[in-house]
Amino acid sequence: MDLRQLRYFVVLATQQHYGRASSILHVAQPALSRQIKLLEDELGVQLFERHPRGAAPTAEALFLLERASFLLRYAEQVKQDLIARQRDPRGPVAIGLSPALALLLAAPLTQAMRARYPDVRLRIIEGFSQSLHDMLGQGSVDVAILNGPMQLANLHVTPLMTEALCLIGPAGDARLRGQALPLQRLDGVPLVMTGVPKSGVRLELEAAAAHAGVELESVVEVETITVASRLVREGLGMTVHFAAVVKAEIDAGQLAAVPIEGLRLRRILARAADRPPSRATEVLIDCLQQVIGEQVRAGDWPHARLEFQ
């Protein structure tokens, strides 16, 4: 059985007439009859009943017709996909990022995609891990960076990096001395709690504190690190987050960040497992990994370790 035989069969089953089918296929009727006979011999069934007005498909032929049509459509899609890979990637692609990651990645990722793939239309959607997870399932985003741990059913995931979570406060604060500090040092520290409960940074911090018997003192809860860092600079408390997102303030001498021992955040790149990625999605993933790799290796992402080559 080959694609040519299946194509001949589908046309004949549709036309139910050898003359019309051979005309559409641009082959002689004896050649068409020979290929149909070879297919019948291989399958061990009769596919057509000849009569004066044409050829009627048997029950076996109707059974085969649906499956043969699918195989021919799939083969054509494979061909078109391979042809598309030879062209420059084009079309829309959407990536989901947390608000903090969007601050770090939106500009360099957009610049890199515009420079390398000008026909790809990039869309950046902000959200926290659970909502981004839902968007992947709904098809609202093609790829997203999620924070572990979380349920990853029906997702194709690639490890990106792990980051140390840091206690972030005013530069010069005596509590922020040293290379790292134990989680117990957070006991009694007024904290600006950043993010949403049971997700990302908040999930890691609160779970570790509960396990260690550390009581966290929350003075206010906010969603984004942009608001949290402003409150910290105003002297209203400290916050726990990853250092890269406040690196500009650290370099300016406004803030300091010290890793908390044993407290790390794992980043994974995820896409829906039940949908093959478009060419635009593939180049976006490659571009994203390159941008992150360059930032980490340049020291723009403190206390982070890459998990991809």
Coordinates of C-alpha atoms in Angstrom, one line a residue:
M1 CA 0.0 0.0 0.0
D2 CA 1.4 3.4 -1.0
L3 CA 0.1 7.0 -1.2
R4 CA -0.4 6.7 -4.9
Q5 CA -2.7 3.7 -4.5
L6 CA -4.6 5.4 -1.8
R7 CA -5.0 8.5 -3.9
Y8 CA -6.3 6.5 -6.8
F9 CA -8.7 4.6 -4.5
V10 CA -10.1 7.8 -2.9
V11 CA -10.8 9.4 -6.3
L12 CA -12.5 6.2 -7.6
A13 CA -14.5 5.8 -4.4
T14 CA -15.6 9.4 -4.7
Q15 CA -16.4 9.4 -8.5
Q16 CA -17.7 5.7 -8.6
H17 CA -16.7 5.6 -12.2
Y18 CA -13.4 4.4 -13.7
G19 CA -13.6 6.8 -16.7
R20 CA -14.2 9.9 -14.6
A21 CA -11.6 8.8 -12.0
S22 CA -8.9 8.2 -14.7
S23 CA -9.6 11.5 -16.3
I24 CA -9.2 13.4 -13.0
L25 CA -6.0 11.4 -12.1
H26 CA -4.6 11.8 -15.7
V27 CA -3.9 8.1 -15.9
A28 CA -5.1 5.4 -18.3
Q29 CA -8.0 3.2 -17.1
P30 CA -5.9 0.0 -17.3
A31 CA -3.3 1.6 -15.0
L32 CA -6.0 2.7 -12.6
S33 CA -7.6 -0.8 -12.6
R34 CA -4.2 -2.4 -12.0
Q35 CA -3.4 -0.3 -9.0
I36 CA -6.9 -0.9 -7.5
K37 CA -6.4 -4.7 -8.1
L38 CA -3.0 -4.6 -6.3
L39 CA -4.6 -2.8 -3.4
E40 CA -7.4 -5.3 -3.2
D41 CA -4.9 -8.2 -3.3
E42 CA -2.8 -6.7 -0.5
L43 CA -5.8 -6.0 1.7
G44 CA -7.6 -9.3 0.9
V45 CA -11.0 -7.6 0.2
Q46 CA -13.1 -6.5 -2.7
L47 CA -13.3 -2.7 -2.8
F48 CA -15.5 -2.1 -5.8
E49 CA -18.4 -3.9 -7.6
R50 CA -18.4 -3.1 -11.3
H51 CA -21.7 -2.4 -13.0
P52 CA -22.8 -0.9 -16.4
R53 CA -23.0 2.6 -14.9
G54 CA -19.6 2.5 -13.0
A55 CA -18.1 1.0 -9.9
A56 CA -19.9 0.9 -6.5
P57 CA -17.7 0.9 -3.4
T58 CA -18.2 -2.0 -1.1
A59 CA -18.7 -1.8 2.7
E60 CA -15.0 -2.5 3.0
A61 CA -14.2 0.4 0.7
L62 CA -16.4 2.8 2.7
F63 CA -14.5 1.7 5.8
L64 CA -11.2 2.4 4.1
L65 CA -12.2 5.7 2.5
E66 CA -12.3 7.6 5.8
R67 CA -8.9 6.3 6.9
A68 CA -7.3 6.8 3.5
S69 CA -8.6 10.4 3.3
F70 CA -7.1 11.1 6.7
L71 CA -3.7 9.6 5.7
L72 CA -3.6 11.7 2.5
R73 CA -4.5 14.9 4.4
Y74 CA -1.9 14.1 7.0
A75 CA 0.8 13.4 4.3
E76 CA -0.1 16.7 2.6
Q77 CA 0.2 18.6 5.9
V78 CA 3.6 17.0 6.6
K79 CA 4.7 18.2 3.1
Q80 CA 3.4 21.7 3.7
D81 CA 5.1 21.8 7.2
L82 CA 8.4 20.8 5.7
I83 CA 8.1 23.4 2.9
A84 CA 7.2 26.1 5.6
R85 CA 10.4 25.2 7.5
Q86 CA 12.4 26.3 4.4
R87 CA 10.8 29.8 4.5
D88 CA 11.4 32.5 7.0
P89 CA 9.1 32.0 10.1
R90 CA 6.0 34.2 10.0
G91 CA 2.7 34.7 11.8
P92 CA 1.5 35.4 15.3
V93 CA 3.0 33.8 18.5
A94 CA 2.1 34.5 22.1
I95 CA 4.2 34.0 25.2
G96 CA 3.0 34.2 28.8
L97 CA 5.3 35.8 31.4
S98 CA 4.9 36.7 35.0
P99 CA 4.9 40.5 35.6
A100 CA 8.5 40.3 37.0
L101 CA 9.8 38.3 34.1
A102 CA 8.1 40.6 31.7
L103 CA 10.1 43.5 33.2
L104 CA 13.3 41.7 32.4
L105 CA 12.6 39.9 29.1
A106 CA 10.0 42.0 27.2
A107 CA 12.5 44.5 25.7
P108 CA 15.5 42.2 24.9
L109 CA 13.2 39.4 23.6
T110 CA 11.2 41.9 21.4
Q111 CA 14.5 43.4 20.0
A112 CA 15.9 39.9 19.3
M113 CA 12.7 38.7 17.5
R114 CA 12.4 41.8 15.4
A115 CA 16.0 41.6 14.3
R116 CA 16.0 37.9 13.4
Y117 CA 12.4 37.2 12.5
P118 CA 10.7 40.3 11.3
D119 CA 7.6 38.5 9.9
V120 CA 6.8 36.9 13.3
R121 CA 4.2 39.0 15.3
L122 CA 5.1 38.6 19.0
R123 CA 2.5 39.0 21.7
I124 CA 3.5 39.1 25.4
I125 CA 0.8 38.3 27.9
E126 CA 1.4 38.9 31.6
G127 CA 0.0 36.6 34.3
F128 CA 0.9 34.5 37.3
S129 CA 1.8 30.8 36.9
Q130 CA -1.7 29.3 37.5
S131 CA -3.4 31.6 35.0
L132 CA -0.6 31.1 32.5
H133 CA -1.0 27.3 32.9
D134 CA -4.7 27.7 32.1
M135 CA -4.0 29.9 29.1
L136 CA -1.7 27.1 27.7
G137 CA -4.6 24.6 27.9
Q138 CA -7.0 27.1 26.3
G139 CA -4.6 28.0 23.5
S140 CA -4.5 31.7 24.5
V141 CA -0.7 31.5 24.7
D142 CA 1.7 29.3 22.7
V143 CA 4.4 29.1 25.3
A144 CA 4.9 30.3 28.9
I145 CA 7.5 30.4 31.6
L146 CA 6.0 28.7 34.7
N147 CA 7.3 28.4 38.2
G148 CA 7.5 25.0 39.9
P149 CA 6.2 23.1 41.6
M150 CA 2.8 22.8 39.9
Q151 CA 0.8 20.3 38.0
L152 CA 2.3 19.8 34.5
A153 CA -0.2 17.4 32.9
N154 CA -0.6 17.7 29.1
L155 CA 2.4 20.0 28.9
H156 CA 5.7 19.7 27.2
V157 CA 8.2 21.2 29.5
T158 CA 11.9 22.3 29.3
P159 CA 13.9 23.3 32.4
L160 CA 15.1 26.9 32.1
M161 CA 16.9 27.9 35.3
T162 CA 16.8 27.9 39.1
E163 CA 17.1 31.2 41.0
A164 CA 17.9 31.9 44.6
L165 CA 15.2 33.9 46.4
C166 CA 16.6 36.8 48.2
L167 CA 15.7 39.1 51.1
I168 CA 15.6 42.5 49.5
G169 CA 15.8 45.7 51.6
P170 CA 17.5 49.1 51.8
A171 CA 21.2 49.2 51.0
G172 CA 23.2 49.4 54.2
D173 CA 20.7 47.6 56.4
A174 CA 22.7 45.4 58.9
R175 CA 20.4 42.5 58.3
L176 CA 21.5 42.2 54.7
R177 CA 25.2 41.5 55.4
G178 CA 27.0 38.3 54.3
Q179 CA 26.8 36.0 51.3
A180 CA 23.6 34.3 52.4
L181 CA 21.3 34.2 55.4
P182 CA 19.3 31.4 57.1
L183 CA 15.5 31.4 56.7
Q184 CA 15.2 31.8 60.5
R185 CA 16.5 35.4 60.1
L186 CA 13.1 36.3 58.5
D187 CA 11.4 35.8 61.9
G188 CA 10.0 39.2 62.9
V189 CA 11.1 41.0 59.8
P190 CA 8.3 43.2 58.4
L191 CA 7.7 41.9 54.9
V192 CA 6.0 43.3 51.8
M193 CA 4.5 40.0 50.5
T194 CA 4.8 40.0 46.7
G195 CA 2.8 37.9 44.2
V196 CA -0.3 35.8 44.8
P197 CA -0.9 33.2 47.5
K198 CA 0.0 29.5 46.6
S199 CA 2.0 30.5 43.5
G200 CA 5.6 31.3 42.6
V201 CA 7.6 33.2 45.1
R202 CA 4.8 33.3 47.7
L203 CA 4.3 29.6 47.5
E204 CA 8.1 28.8 48.0
L205 CA 8.5 31.3 50.8
E206 CA 5.4 30.4 52.8
A207 CA 5.9 26.6 52.4
A208 CA 9.5 26.9 53.6
A209 CA 8.6 29.1 56.5
A210 CA 5.9 26.8 57.7
H211 CA 8.2 23.8 57.4
A212 CA 10.9 25.7 59.4
G213 CA 8.5 27.1 62.0
V214 CA 9.3 30.7 61.0
E215 CA 6.4 33.1 61.5
L216 CA 6.3 35.7 58.7
E217 CA 5.3 39.2 59.6
S218 CA 3.3 40.7 56.6
V219 CA 2.8 44.4 56.7
V220 CA 1.1 44.6 53.2
E221 CA 0.4 42.3 50.3
V222 CA 1.0 43.4 46.7
E223 CA 1.0 41.6 43.4
T224 CA 4.0 43.0 41.5
I225 CA 7.7 43.6 42.4
T226 CA 7.4 47.1 40.9
V227 CA 5.1 48.1 43.8
A228 CA 7.0 46.1 46.4
S229 CA 10.4 47.6 45.6
R230 CA 8.8 51.1 45.8
L231 CA 7.5 50.3 49.3
V232 CA 10.8 48.9 50.3
R233 CA 12.6 52.0 49.2
E234 CA 10.1 54.0 51.2
G235 CA 11.2 52.1 54.3
L236 CA 7.9 50.2 54.8
G237 CA 9.5 46.8 55.1
M238 CA 11.6 44.2 53.1
T239 CA 10.5 41.8 50.5
V240 CA 11.5 38.3 49.2
H241 CA 12.0 38.0 45.5
F242 CA 14.7 37.2 42.9
A243 CA 17.4 39.7 42.6
A244 CA 17.5 40.3 38.9
V245 CA 14.3 42.2 38.8
V246 CA 15.8 44.9 41.2
K247 CA 19.3 44.8 39.8
A248 CA 19.1 48.5 38.6
E249 CA 18.2 49.6 42.2
I250 CA 21.0 47.4 43.6
D251 CA 23.6 48.9 41.2
A252 CA 22.3 52.4 42.1
G253 CA 23.0 51.7 45.8
Q254 CA 19.3 51.9 46.7
L255 CA 18.6 48.3 47.5
A256 CA 20.6 45.2 48.6
A257 CA 19.7 41.5 48.1
V258 CA 21.0 38.5 50.0
P259 CA 20.1 34.9 49.0
I260 CA 18.1 33.0 51.6
E261 CA 19.6 29.6 52.3
G262 CA 17.7 26.7 50.7
L263 CA 15.1 28.9 49.1
R264 CA 15.1 28.6 45.3
L265 CA 12.6 29.1 42.5
R266 CA 12.6 26.8 39.5
R267 CA 11.7 28.1 36.1
I268 CA 10.4 25.9 33.3
L269 CA 9.4 26.6 29.7
A270 CA 6.1 25.0 28.8
R271 CA 3.8 24.5 25.8
A272 CA 0.7 22.4 25.2
A273 CA 1.7 18.8 24.5
D274 CA -1.3 18.1 22.3
R275 CA -0.6 20.8 19.8
P276 CA 2.5 20.6 17.5
P277 CA 4.5 23.9 17.8
S278 CA 4.4 26.3 14.8
R279 CA 7.6 27.4 13.2
A280 CA 7.1 30.8 14.9
T281 CA 6.8 29.1 18.3
E282 CA 10.0 27.1 17.7
V283 CA 12.1 30.2 16.8
L284 CA 10.6 32.1 19.8
I285 CA 11.7 29.3 22.1
D286 CA 15.2 29.3 20.6
C287 CA 15.4 33.1 20.8
L288 CA 14.1 33.2 24.4
Q289 CA 16.7 30.6 25.6
Q290 CA 19.4 32.6 23.9
V291 CA 18.3 35.9 25.5
I292 CA 18.1 34.3 29.0
G293 CA 21.5 32.6 28.5
E294 CA 23.2 35.8 27.5
Q295 CA 21.7 37.7 30.5
V296 CA 22.7 35.0 33.0
R297 CA 26.2 34.7 31.6
A298 CA 26.6 38.5 31.5
G299 CA 25.8 38.7 35.3
D300 CA 22.5 40.5 34.7
W301 CA 20.6 37.7 36.4
P302 CA 22.3 37.4 39.8
H303 CA 22.1 34.1 41.8
A304 CA 20.6 32.2 38.8
R305 CA 21.8 28.9 37.3
L306 CA 20.9 27.8 33.7
E307 CA 19.4 24.4 33.3
F308 CA 19.6 24.1 29.5
Q309 CA 22.6 24.0 27.1

